[in-house]
XYZ file of C-alpha atoms in Angstrom:
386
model
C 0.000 0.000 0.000
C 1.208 3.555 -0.660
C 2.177 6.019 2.331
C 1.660 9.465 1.862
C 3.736 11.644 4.447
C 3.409 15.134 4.759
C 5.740 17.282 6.181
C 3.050 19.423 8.639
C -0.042 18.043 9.738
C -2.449 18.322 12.736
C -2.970 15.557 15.160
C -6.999 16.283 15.186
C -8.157 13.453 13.117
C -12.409 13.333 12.521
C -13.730 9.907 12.297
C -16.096 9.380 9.782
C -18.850 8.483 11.991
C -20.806 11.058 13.981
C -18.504 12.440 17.491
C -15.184 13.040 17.739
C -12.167 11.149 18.270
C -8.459 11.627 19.008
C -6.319 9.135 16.914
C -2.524 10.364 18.493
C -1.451 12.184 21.493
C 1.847 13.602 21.422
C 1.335 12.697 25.641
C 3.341 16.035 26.840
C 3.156 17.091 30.550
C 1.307 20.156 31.622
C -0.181 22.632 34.072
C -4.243 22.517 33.411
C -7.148 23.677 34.698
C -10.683 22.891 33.122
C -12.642 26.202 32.566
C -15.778 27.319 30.844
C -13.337 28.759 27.636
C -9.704 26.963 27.595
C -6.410 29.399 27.109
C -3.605 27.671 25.542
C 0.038 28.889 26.981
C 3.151 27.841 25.855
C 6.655 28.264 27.576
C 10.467 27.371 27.648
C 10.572 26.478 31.257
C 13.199 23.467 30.242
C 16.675 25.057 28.630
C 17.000 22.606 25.963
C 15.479 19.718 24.492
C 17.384 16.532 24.230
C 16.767 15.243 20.729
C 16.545 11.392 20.161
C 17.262 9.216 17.317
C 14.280 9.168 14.675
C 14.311 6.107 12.365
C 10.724 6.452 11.336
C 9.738 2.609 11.392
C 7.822 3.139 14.417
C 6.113 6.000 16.807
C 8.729 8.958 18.389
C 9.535 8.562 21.626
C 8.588 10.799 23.932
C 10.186 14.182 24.396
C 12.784 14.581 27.366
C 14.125 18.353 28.268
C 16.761 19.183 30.285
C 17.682 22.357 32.724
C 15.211 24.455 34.564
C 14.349 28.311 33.564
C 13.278 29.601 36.411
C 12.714 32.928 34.487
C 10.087 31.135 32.137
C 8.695 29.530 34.995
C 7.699 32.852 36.733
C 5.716 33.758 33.199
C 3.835 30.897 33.043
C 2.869 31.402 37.248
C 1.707 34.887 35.803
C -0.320 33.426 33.207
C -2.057 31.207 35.575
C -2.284 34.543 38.523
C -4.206 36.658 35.722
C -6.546 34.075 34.888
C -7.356 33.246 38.369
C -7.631 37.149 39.058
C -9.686 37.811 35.772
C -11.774 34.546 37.459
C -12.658 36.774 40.550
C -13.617 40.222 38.743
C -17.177 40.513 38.398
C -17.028 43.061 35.755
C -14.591 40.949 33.329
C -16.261 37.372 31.860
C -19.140 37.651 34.457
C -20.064 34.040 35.585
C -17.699 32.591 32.884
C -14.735 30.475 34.610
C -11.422 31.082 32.313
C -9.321 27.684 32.169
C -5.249 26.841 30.973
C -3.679 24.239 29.815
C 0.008 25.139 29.916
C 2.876 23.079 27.631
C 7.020 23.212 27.755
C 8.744 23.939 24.717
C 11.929 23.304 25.587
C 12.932 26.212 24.071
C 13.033 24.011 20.891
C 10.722 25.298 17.531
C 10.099 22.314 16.988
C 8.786 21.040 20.650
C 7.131 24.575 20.545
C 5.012 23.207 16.942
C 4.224 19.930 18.761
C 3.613 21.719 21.869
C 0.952 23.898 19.666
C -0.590 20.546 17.787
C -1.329 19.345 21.238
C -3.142 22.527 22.390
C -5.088 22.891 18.962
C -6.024 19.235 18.792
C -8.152 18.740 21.668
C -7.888 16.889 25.476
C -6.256 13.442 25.842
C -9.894 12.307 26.735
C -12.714 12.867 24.254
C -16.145 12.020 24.258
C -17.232 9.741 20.943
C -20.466 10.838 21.239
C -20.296 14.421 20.437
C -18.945 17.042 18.109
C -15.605 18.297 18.527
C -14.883 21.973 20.346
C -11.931 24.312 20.283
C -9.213 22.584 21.871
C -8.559 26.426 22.883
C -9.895 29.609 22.377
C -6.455 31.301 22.046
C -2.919 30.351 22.750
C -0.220 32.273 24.234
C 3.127 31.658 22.755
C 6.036 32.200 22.261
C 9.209 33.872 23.634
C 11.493 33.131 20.676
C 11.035 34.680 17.531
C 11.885 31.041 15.651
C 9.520 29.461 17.745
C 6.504 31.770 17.059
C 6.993 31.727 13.466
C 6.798 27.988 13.977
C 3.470 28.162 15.575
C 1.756 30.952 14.072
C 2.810 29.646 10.206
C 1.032 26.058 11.103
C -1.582 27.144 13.565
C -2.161 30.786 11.400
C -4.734 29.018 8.584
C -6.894 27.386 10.958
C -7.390 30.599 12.334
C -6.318 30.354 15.904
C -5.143 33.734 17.284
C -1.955 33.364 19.286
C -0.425 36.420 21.346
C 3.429 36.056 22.160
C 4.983 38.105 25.356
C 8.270 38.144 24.132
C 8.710 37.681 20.019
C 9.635 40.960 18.660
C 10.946 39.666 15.083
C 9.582 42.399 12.840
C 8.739 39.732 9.708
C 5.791 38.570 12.270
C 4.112 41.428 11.479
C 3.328 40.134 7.855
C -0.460 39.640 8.143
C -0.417 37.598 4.559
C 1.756 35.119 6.338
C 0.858 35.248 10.101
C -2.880 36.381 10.009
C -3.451 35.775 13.236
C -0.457 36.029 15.272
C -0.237 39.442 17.963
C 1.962 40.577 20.828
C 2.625 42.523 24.064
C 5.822 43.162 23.065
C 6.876 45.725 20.555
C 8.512 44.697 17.015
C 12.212 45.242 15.859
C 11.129 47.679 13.593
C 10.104 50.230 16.384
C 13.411 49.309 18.132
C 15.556 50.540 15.118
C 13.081 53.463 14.671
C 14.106 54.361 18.410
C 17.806 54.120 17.361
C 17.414 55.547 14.384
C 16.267 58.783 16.087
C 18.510 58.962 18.597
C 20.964 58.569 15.891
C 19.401 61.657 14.216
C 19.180 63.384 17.493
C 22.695 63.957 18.067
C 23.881 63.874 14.644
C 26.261 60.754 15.049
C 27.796 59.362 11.830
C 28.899 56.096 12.787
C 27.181 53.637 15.282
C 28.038 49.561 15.623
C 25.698 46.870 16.208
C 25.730 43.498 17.361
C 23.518 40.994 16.514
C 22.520 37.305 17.546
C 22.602 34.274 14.280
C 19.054 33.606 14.440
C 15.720 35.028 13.619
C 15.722 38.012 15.903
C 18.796 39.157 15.032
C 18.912 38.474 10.876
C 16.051 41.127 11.641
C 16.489 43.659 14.165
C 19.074 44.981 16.822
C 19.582 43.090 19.456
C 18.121 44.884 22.592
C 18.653 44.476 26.121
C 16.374 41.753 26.863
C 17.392 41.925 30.944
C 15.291 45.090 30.722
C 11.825 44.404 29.325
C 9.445 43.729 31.496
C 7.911 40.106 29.891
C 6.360 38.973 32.927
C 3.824 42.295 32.485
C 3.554 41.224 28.531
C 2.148 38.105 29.788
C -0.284 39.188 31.917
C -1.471 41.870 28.936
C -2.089 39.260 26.609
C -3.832 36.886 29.098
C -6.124 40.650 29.809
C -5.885 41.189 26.039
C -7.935 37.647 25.007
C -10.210 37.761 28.373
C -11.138 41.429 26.977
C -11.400 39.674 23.459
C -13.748 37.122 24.696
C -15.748 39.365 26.899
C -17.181 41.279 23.823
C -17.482 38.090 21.852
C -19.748 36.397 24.690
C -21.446 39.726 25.611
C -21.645 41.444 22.472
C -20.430 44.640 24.111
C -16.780 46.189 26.304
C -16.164 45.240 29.868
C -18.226 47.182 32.138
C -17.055 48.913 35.796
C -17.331 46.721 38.600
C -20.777 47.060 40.680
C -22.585 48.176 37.018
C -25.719 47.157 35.770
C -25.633 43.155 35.160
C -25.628 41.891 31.412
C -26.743 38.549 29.654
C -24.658 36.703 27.048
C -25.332 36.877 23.743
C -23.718 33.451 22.776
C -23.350 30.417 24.225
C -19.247 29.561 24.762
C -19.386 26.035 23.249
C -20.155 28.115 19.998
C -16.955 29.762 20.423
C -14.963 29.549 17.113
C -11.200 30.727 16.743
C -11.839 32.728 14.119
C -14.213 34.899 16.461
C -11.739 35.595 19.160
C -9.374 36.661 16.440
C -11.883 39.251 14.793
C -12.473 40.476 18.532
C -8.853 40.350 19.366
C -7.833 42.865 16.593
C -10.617 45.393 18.077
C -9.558 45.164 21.582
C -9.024 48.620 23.213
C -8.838 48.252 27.320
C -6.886 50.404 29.496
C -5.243 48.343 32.208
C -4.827 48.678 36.133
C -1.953 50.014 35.593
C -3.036 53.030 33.336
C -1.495 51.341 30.195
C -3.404 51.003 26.841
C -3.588 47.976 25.562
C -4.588 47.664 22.057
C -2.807 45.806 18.272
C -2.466 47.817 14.876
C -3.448 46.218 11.825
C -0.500 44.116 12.017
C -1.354 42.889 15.366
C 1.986 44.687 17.391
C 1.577 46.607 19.956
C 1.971 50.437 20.630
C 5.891 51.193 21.269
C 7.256 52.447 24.289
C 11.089 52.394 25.031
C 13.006 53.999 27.941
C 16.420 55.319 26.781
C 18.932 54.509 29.724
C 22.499 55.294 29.406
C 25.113 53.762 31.094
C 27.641 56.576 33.197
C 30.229 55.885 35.222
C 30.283 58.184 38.486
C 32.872 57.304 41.006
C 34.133 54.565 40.011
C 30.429 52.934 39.212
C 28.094 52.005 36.378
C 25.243 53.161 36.913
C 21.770 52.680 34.475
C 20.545 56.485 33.915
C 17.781 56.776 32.076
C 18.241 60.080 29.815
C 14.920 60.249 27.600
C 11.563 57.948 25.944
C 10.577 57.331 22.870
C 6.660 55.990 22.182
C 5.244 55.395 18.821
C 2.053 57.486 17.323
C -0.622 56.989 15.109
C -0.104 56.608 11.190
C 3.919 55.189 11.995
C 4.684 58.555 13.419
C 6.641 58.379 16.739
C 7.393 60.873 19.507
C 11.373 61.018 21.095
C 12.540 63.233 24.341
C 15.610 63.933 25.915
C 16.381 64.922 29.216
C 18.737 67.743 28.236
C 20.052 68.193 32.032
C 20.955 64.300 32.082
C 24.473 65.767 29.826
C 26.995 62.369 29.241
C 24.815 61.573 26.332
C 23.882 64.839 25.234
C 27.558 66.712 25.740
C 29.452 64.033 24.179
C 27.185 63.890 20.874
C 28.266 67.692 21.095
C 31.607 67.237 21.422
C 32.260 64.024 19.328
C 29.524 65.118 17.092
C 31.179 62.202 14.193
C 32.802 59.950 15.662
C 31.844 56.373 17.447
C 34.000 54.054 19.464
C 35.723 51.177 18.044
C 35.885 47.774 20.110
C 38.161 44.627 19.520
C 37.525 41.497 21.415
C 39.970 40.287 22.899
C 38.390 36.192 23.088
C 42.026 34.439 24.566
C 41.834 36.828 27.317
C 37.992 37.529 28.104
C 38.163 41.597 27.993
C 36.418 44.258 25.897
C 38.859 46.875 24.704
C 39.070 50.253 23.042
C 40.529 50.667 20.414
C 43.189 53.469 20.724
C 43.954 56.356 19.678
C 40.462 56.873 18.313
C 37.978 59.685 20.712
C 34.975 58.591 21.103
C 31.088 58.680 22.122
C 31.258 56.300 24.573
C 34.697 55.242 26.318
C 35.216 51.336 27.381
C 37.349 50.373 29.718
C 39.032 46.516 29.636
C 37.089 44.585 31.866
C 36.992 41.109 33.009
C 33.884 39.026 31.434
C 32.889 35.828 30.264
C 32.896 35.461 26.223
C-alpha cells in the first residue's frame, strides 16, 4: 500500500462516523485547569530539548528536556495569577470560569510546533459521542522569535489567534503570512526606529551593532532583553484575550465593577477561533496600571522604550535613564531627551562624528578600546565571560 507523508499536519483526526475522536497524542506534561473557555500557553521552562534518534519505522519517543528556567517559569505562574484574578472580577467574563492548559517547549521550535498541535487538537480524553470543540480559544506563545513563526505559520490558517509576550521579530508582522499572530511586546522595527532617532538626534555618523545568528537578530538589533518587562507582557495578553472574549460572549466592552448586570449573547461552546481573532484585533482596554492595551493592523503593539544610558560616576556604572521614545498613530513616533541628564547629550556635542571602536579580545575575556580613536562612549578593559 502507498504512504503518503506530509511534512506538517495536525494531530486532530475526525472519524467518519458522527462524534469526535483523538487518533494520536503527542502525551506532553502540563499545568491545566478545566474552565468554561480553555487558554492555551506555551513556555520554555526546560533550557534545551534533548533530541533522540528518529528512524521512522515506528512511533517517536517521547520528548525529554533538560535544565530548569526559572525565568520562564515565573511567566507561566503569571499566566495562571491573571486568569485566576480575571476569574474573581465581576465586571470581566461575568459568571464565565477562564481555564489553561500550559505546555514546555523546551525552548526548541520544533517542541514549541508539537507543543501547539497538542493545544489545537483537543484533550487526551474525548467524548465519541459528540462534536468536537476548540481545543482552545487562544494560545499564548512564544518567547522566541523562531519558535513563534513555527506556531503561528502552522496554527495561522486554521485561524487560531496566538499572542506572544516576548517575540519581537519584525517579519511577524506580515499579516499575509501570520494572520493571526499578535503581541505585548513591541517589534524590531520600532526598536531601530528608536535608534534611528537617537541617531538623528545627536547627529552621530557612525554607530556599531551586534547581533545574535538567528531570527531576531537576521532582523532587528539586538536589545537588552534583561530590561523588558515580559512577565507584564504576559499578563497583557492573558487581559488582552479575556477582553477579546468578553465582547465576543457579551456582544459589548467590559463594564465597571458594581454596574448594571448583562446577559450573554452566545453560548461559549459556539466559540470559534476565528471569532476571538476578529475580537482580538478590536480590543481597546486600558489596564490597572493606566497602560493602553490595544494591536495595529499588524497585530503589534503600541511602542514604548526607555532610553537609559550607562555613566560611570565614582568609580560605578550606573543605568541612567536620559529620555523615551513611544510610537504614534499613522507610523509617526514621539522622542525626548532629558537635556540636564548631559553624558549623552555633551558628548554627541563634542564628538559630534565619531563612534568608538571595540576589539575582542576572546584568549583573554576583555572588551577593549581601540586606541587612539575619541569617542562617544569610552570602554574600559574589563573582566567578562565570552
Amino acid at each position: 500500500m502507498q504512504r503518503v507523508f506530509l511534512l506538517s499536519c495536525v494531530a486532530l483526526y475526525l472519524s467518519p462516523v458522527s462524534g469526535c475522536e483523538l487518533f494520536a497524542r503527542f502525551d506532553m506534561p502540563c499545568l491545566f485547569k478545566q474552565g468554561d473557555i480553555m487558554i492555551g500557553g506555551i513556555f520554555p521552562v526546560s533550557i534545551k530539548e534533548i533530541v533522540g534518534t528518529y528512524t521512522f519505522e515506528k512511533e517517536p519517543p517521547a520528548v525529554k528536556c533538560a535544565g530548569f528556567d526559572l525565568r520562564a517559569f515565573r511567566w507561566t505562574q503569571v499566566m495562571i495569577f491573571a486568569i485566576e484574578e480575571i476569574n474573581k472580577e465581576p465586571a470581566l467574563l461575568p459568571n464565565i470560569t477562564l481555564g489553561y492548559r500550559i505546555l514546555n517547549s523546551c525552548e526548541s521550535p520544533t517542541n514549541t510546533l508539537r507543543a501547539a498541535l497538542t493545544l489545537a487538537s483537543g484533550a487526551e480524553e474525548m467524548d465519541s459521542t459528540s462534536a468536537c470543540p476548540p481545543a482552545v480559544s487562544a494560545l499564548i506563545a512564544e518567547s522566541g522569535s523562531s519558535q513563534s513563526i513555527a506556531v503561528a505559520g502552522t496554527l495561522g490558517p486554521f485561524q487560531v489567534p496566538i499572542v506572544s509576550y516576548f517575540s519581537t521579530c519584525a517579519c511577524l508582522s506580515d499579516r499575509a503570512k501570520y494572520p493571526t499572530f499578535f503581541r505585548t511586546i513591541p517589534s524590531d522595527y520600532f526598536q531601530a526606529k528608536a535608534l534611528a532617532a537617537l541617531v538623528k538626534r545627536f547627529g552621530w555618523q557612525w554607530i556599531g551593532t551586534i547581533q545574535s545568528d538567528n531570527a531576531y537578530g537576521r532582523n532587528g538589533i539586538l536589545a537588552f532583553t534583561e530590561e523588558l518587562r515580559v512577565s507584564y507582557n504576559v499578563y497583557n495578553a492573558v487581559y488582552a484575550i479575556a477582553h477579546a472574549l468578553h465582547e465576543l460572549v457579551f456582544c459589548q466592552p467590559a463594564g465597571k465593577p458594581g454596574g448594571k448586570p448583562v446577559m450573554p449573547c452566545l453560548n461559549v461552546s459556539e466559540i470559534q477561533p476565528k471569532q476571538v481573532t476578529d475580537h482580538l484585533q478590536r480590543v481597546h482596554f486600558r489596564n490597572q496600571f493606566g497602560d493602553d492595551v490595544f494591536f495595529d493592523d499588524n497585530g503589534d503593539p503600541p511602542a514604548s522604550y526607555d532610553l537609559i544610558n550607562w555613566q560611570l560616576r565614582d568609580g560605578h556604572v550606573q543605568h541612567v535613564t536620559v529620555g523615551h521614545f513611544a510610537s504614534a498613530a499613522k507610523g509617526d513616533y514621539k522622542l525626548s531627551v532629558q537635556e540636564e541628564r548631559d553624558s549623552v547629550e555633551d558628548r554627541g556635542k563634542r564628538f559630534p562624528h565619531q563612534c568608538a571602536l571595540i576589539s575582542v579580545q576572546w584568549e583573554r575575556g576583555e572588551l577593549k578600546l581601540k586606541e587612539n580613536h575619541p569617542a562617544a562612549l569610552i570602554v574600559s578593559p574589563v573582566p567578562m565571560e565570552l
